Backbone as numpy.savetxt, mean C-alpha at the origin, in Angstrom:
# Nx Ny Nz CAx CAy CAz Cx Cy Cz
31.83 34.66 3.69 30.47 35.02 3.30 30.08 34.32 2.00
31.07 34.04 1.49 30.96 33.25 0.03 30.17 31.89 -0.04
31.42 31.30 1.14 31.42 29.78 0.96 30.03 30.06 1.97
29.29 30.36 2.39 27.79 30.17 3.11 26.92 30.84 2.54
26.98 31.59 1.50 26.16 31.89 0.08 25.71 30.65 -0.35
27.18 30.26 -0.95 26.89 29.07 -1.60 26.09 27.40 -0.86
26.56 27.24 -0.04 25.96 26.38 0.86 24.64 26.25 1.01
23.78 27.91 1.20 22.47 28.35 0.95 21.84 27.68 -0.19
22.41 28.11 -1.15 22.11 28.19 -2.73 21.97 26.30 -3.04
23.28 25.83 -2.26 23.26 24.03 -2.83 22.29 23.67 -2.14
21.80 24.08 -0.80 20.88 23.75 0.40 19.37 23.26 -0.79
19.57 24.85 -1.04 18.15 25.14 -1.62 17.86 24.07 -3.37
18.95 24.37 -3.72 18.53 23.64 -5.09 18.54 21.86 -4.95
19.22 21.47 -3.75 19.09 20.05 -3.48 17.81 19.35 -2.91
16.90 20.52 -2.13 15.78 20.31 -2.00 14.91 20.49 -2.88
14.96 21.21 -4.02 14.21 21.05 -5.03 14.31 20.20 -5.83
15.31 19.05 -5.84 15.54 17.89 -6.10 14.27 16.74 -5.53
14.50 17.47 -4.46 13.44 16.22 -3.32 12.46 16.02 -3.40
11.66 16.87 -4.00 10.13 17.05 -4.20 9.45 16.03 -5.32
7.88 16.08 -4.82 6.87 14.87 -5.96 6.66 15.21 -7.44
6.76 14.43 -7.97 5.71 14.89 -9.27 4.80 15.65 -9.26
4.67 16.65 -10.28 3.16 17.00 -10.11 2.24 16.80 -9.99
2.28 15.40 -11.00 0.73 14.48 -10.40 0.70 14.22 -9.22
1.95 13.77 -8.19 1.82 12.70 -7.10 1.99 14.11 -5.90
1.91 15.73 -6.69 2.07 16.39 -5.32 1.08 16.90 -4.70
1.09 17.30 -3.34 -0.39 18.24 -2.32 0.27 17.66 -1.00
-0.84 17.80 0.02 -0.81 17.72 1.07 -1.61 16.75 1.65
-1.03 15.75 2.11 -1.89 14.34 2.69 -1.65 14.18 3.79
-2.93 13.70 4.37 -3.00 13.47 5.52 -2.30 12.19 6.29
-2.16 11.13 5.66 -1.64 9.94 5.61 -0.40 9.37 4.60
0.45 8.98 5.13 1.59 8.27 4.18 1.73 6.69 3.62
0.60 6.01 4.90 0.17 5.03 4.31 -0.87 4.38 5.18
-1.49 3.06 4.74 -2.37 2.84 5.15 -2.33 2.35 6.61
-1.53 2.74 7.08 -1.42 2.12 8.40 -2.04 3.48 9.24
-1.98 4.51 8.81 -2.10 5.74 9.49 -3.81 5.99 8.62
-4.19 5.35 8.07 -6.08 5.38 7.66 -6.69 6.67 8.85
-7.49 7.57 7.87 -7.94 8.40 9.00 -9.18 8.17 8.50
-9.85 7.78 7.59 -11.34 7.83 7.49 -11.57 7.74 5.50
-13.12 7.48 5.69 -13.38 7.63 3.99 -13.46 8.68 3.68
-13.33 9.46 2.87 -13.44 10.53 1.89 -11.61 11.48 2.15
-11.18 10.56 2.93 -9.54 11.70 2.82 -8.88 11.45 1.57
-8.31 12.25 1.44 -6.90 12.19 0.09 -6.27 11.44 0.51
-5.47 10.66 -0.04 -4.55 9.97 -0.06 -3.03 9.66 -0.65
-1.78 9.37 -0.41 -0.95 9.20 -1.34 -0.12 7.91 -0.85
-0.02 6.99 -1.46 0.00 6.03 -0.95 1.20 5.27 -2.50
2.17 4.62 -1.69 2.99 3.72 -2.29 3.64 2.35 -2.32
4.08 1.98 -2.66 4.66 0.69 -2.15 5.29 -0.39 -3.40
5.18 -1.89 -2.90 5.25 -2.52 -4.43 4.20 -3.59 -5.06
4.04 -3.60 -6.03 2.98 -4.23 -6.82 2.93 -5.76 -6.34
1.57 -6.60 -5.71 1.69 -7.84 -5.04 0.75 -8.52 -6.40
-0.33 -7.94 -7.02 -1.05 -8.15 -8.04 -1.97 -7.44 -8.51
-2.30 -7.50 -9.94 -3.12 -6.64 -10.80 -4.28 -7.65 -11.45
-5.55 -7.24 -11.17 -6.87 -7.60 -11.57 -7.90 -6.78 -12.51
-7.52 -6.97 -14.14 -8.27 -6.17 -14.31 -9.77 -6.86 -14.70
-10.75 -5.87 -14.36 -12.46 -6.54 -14.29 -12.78 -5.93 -15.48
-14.08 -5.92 -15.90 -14.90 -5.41 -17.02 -15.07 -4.03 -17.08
-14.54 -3.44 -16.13 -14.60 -1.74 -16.29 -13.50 -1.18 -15.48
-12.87 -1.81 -14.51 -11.81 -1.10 -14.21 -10.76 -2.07 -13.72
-9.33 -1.66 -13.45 -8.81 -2.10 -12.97 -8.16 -2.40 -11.31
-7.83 -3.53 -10.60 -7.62 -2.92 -9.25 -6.45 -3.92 -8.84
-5.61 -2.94 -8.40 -3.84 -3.22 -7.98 -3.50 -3.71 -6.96
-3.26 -4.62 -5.93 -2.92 -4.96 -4.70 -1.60 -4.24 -4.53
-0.88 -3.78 -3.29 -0.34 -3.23 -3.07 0.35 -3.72 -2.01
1.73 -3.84 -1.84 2.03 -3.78 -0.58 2.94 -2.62 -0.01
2.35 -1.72 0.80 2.99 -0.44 1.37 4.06 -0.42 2.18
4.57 0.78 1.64 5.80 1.48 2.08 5.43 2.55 2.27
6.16 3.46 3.35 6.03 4.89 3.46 7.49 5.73 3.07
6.85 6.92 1.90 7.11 7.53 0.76 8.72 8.59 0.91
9.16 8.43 -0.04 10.41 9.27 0.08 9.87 10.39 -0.01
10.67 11.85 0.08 10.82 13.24 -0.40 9.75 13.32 -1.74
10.16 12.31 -2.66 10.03 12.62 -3.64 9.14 11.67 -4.10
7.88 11.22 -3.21 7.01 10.28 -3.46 7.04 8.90 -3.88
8.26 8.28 -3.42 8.83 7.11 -4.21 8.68 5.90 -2.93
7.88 4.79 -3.16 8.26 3.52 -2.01 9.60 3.51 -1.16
9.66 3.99 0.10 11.25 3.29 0.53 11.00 1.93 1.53
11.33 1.02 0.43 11.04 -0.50 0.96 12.14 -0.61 1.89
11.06 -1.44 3.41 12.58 -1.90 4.49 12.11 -3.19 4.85
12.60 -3.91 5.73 11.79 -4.80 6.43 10.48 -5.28 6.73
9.70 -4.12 7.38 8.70 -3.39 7.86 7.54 -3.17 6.92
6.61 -4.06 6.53 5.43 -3.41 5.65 4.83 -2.76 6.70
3.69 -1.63 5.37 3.25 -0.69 6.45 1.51 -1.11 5.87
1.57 -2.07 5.90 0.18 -3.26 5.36 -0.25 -2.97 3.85
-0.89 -3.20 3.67 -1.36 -3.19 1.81 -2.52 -2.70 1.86
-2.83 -2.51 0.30 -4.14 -1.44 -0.18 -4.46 -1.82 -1.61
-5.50 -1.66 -1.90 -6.06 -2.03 -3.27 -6.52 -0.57 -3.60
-5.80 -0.38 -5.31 -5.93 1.06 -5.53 -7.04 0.35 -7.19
-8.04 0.84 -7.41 -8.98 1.14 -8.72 -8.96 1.64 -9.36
-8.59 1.86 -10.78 -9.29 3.10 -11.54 -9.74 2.50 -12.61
-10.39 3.53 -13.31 -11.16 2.73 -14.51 -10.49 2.53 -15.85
-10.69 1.50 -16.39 -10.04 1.34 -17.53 -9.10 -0.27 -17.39
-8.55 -0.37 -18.73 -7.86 -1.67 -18.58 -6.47 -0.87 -18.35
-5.53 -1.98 -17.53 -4.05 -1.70 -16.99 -3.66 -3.08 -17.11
-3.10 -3.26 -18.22 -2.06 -4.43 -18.13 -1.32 -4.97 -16.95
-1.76 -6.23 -16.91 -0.80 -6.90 -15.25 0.72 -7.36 -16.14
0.87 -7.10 -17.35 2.44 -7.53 -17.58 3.03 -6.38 -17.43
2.65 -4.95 -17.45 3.37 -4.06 -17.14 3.10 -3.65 -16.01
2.01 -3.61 -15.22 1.82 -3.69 -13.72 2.07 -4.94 -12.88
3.28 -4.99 -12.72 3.95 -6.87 -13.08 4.47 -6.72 -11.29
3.95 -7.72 -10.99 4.48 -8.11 -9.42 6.12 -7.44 -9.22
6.24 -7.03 -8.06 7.34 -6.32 -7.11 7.82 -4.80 -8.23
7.10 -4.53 -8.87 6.79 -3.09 -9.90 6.82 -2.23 -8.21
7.44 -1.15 -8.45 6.82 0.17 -7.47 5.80 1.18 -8.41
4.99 1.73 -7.21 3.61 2.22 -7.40 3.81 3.05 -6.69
3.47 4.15 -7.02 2.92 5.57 -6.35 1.17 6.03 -6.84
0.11 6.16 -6.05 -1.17 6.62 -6.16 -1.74 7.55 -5.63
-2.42 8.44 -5.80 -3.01 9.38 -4.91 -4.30 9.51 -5.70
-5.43 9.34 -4.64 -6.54 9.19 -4.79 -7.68 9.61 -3.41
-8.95 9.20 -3.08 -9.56 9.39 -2.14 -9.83 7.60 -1.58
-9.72 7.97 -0.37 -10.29 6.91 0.83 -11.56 6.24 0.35
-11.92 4.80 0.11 -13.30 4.74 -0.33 -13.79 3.40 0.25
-13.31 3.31 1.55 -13.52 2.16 2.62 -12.49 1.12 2.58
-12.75 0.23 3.85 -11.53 -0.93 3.89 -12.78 -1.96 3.44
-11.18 -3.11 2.99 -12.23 -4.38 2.14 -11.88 -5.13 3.16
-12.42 -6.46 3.34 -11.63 -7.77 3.87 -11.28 -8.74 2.94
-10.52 -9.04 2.41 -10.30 -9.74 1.41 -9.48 -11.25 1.95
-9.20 -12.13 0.87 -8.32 -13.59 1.50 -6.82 -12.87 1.29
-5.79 -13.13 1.75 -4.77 -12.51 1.77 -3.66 -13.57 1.48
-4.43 -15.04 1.97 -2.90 -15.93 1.48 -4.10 -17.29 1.89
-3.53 -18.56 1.56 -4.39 -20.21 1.68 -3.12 -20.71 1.26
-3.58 -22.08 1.77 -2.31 -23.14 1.81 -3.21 -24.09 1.98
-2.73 -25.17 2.07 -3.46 -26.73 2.08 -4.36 -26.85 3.46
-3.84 -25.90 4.24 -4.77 -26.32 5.47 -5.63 -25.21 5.43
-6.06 -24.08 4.93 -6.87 -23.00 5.51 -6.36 -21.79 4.53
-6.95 -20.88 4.84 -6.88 -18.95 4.68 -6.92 -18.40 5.40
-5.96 -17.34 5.22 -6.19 -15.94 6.34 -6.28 -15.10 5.08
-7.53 -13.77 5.82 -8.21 -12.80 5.30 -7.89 -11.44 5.98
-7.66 -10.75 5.44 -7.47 -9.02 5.99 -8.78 -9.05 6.69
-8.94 -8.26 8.30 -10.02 -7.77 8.44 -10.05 -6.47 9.03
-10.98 -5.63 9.19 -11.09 -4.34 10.05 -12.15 -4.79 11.50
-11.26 -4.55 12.61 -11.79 -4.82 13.80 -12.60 -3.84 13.95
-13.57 -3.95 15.81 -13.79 -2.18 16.39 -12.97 -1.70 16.70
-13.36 -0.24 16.20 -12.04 0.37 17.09 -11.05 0.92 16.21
-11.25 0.28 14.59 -10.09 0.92 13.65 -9.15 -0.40 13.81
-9.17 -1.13 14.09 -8.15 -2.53 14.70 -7.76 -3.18 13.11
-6.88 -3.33 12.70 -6.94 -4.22 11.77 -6.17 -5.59 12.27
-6.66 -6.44 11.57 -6.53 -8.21 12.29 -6.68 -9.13 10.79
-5.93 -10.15 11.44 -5.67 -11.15 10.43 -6.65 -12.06 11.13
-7.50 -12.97 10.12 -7.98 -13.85 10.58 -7.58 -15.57 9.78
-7.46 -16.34 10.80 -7.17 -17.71 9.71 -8.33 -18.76 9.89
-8.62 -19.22 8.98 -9.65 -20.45 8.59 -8.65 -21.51 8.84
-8.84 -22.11 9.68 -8.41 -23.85 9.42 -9.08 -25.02 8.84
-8.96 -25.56 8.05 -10.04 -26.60 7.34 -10.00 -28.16 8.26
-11.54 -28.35 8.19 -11.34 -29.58 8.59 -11.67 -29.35 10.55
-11.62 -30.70 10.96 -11.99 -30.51 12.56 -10.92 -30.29 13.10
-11.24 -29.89 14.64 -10.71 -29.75 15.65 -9.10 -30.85 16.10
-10.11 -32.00 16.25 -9.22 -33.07 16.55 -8.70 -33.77 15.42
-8.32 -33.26 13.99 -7.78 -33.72 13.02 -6.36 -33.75 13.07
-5.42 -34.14 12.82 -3.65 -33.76 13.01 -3.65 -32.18 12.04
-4.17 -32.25 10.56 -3.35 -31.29 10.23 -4.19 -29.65 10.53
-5.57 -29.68 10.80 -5.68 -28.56 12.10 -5.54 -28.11 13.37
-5.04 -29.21 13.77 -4.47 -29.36 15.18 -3.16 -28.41 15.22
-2.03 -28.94 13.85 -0.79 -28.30 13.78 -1.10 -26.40 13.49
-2.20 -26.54 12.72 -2.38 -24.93 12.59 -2.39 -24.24 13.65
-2.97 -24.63 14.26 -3.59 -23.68 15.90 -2.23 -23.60 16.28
């Protein structure tokens, strides 16, 4: 009866180990942006830092997602679970918000962007939102059809 007292007792205090910050705790509907349910939801969202932009009034973080430990923390695998640009106001240093940094945010839903996502000598691909909730990559190839080095893109 002892030794399953105790077992109880480690059960219990190891899960109180597991839990978020207070800032980073509640109840969300989504773990990351792959699971998007709409604008105005809560959010908690993590991952690791791809780049930091700060503008004339606020700052805004590129993200590339992971979905969240116990304890609100990125668990990076293989597998991105796509990226997100998080805002808030004020200046945020990009040397301490410094590329492959982990990020934890919780905030509200406030639409998808399409943004350029990567370019190379021949073209860009841009994040987009399809119908339907679809998200899709799109690529620009520069230059014509019957050129060699858009030819190789396609």
């Amino acid at each position: 009866m002892l030794r399953q007292t105790f077992i109880v007792v480690a059960a219990l205090a190891l899960g109180a180990c597991a839990t978020a910050p207070k800032p980073l705790a509640g109840t969300f509907t989504s773990n990351t942006p792959a699971e998007v349910v709409g604008e105005g939801t809560p959010v908690r969202w993590g991952g690791r830092i791809l780049d930091a932009q700060p503008g004339p009034d606020s700052t805004c973080i590129q993200v590339l997602a992971f979905a969240l430990d116990g304890r609100a923390r990125p668990y990076p695998t293989d597998q991105s679970a796509g990226r997100f640009i998080a805002c808030r106001q004020g200046f945020y240093d990009p040397a301490v918000f410094a590329r492959d940094r982990e990020l934890t945010v919780v905030g509200t839903l406030s639409g998808s962007v399409v943004q350029r996502i990567g370019a190379g000598g021949y073209g860009e691909v841009w994040a987009a939102q399809a119908p339907g909730d679809l998200k899709k990559a799109i690529k620009f190839v520069y230059g014509l059809l019957d050129e060699d080095r858009a030819a190789r893109e396609l």
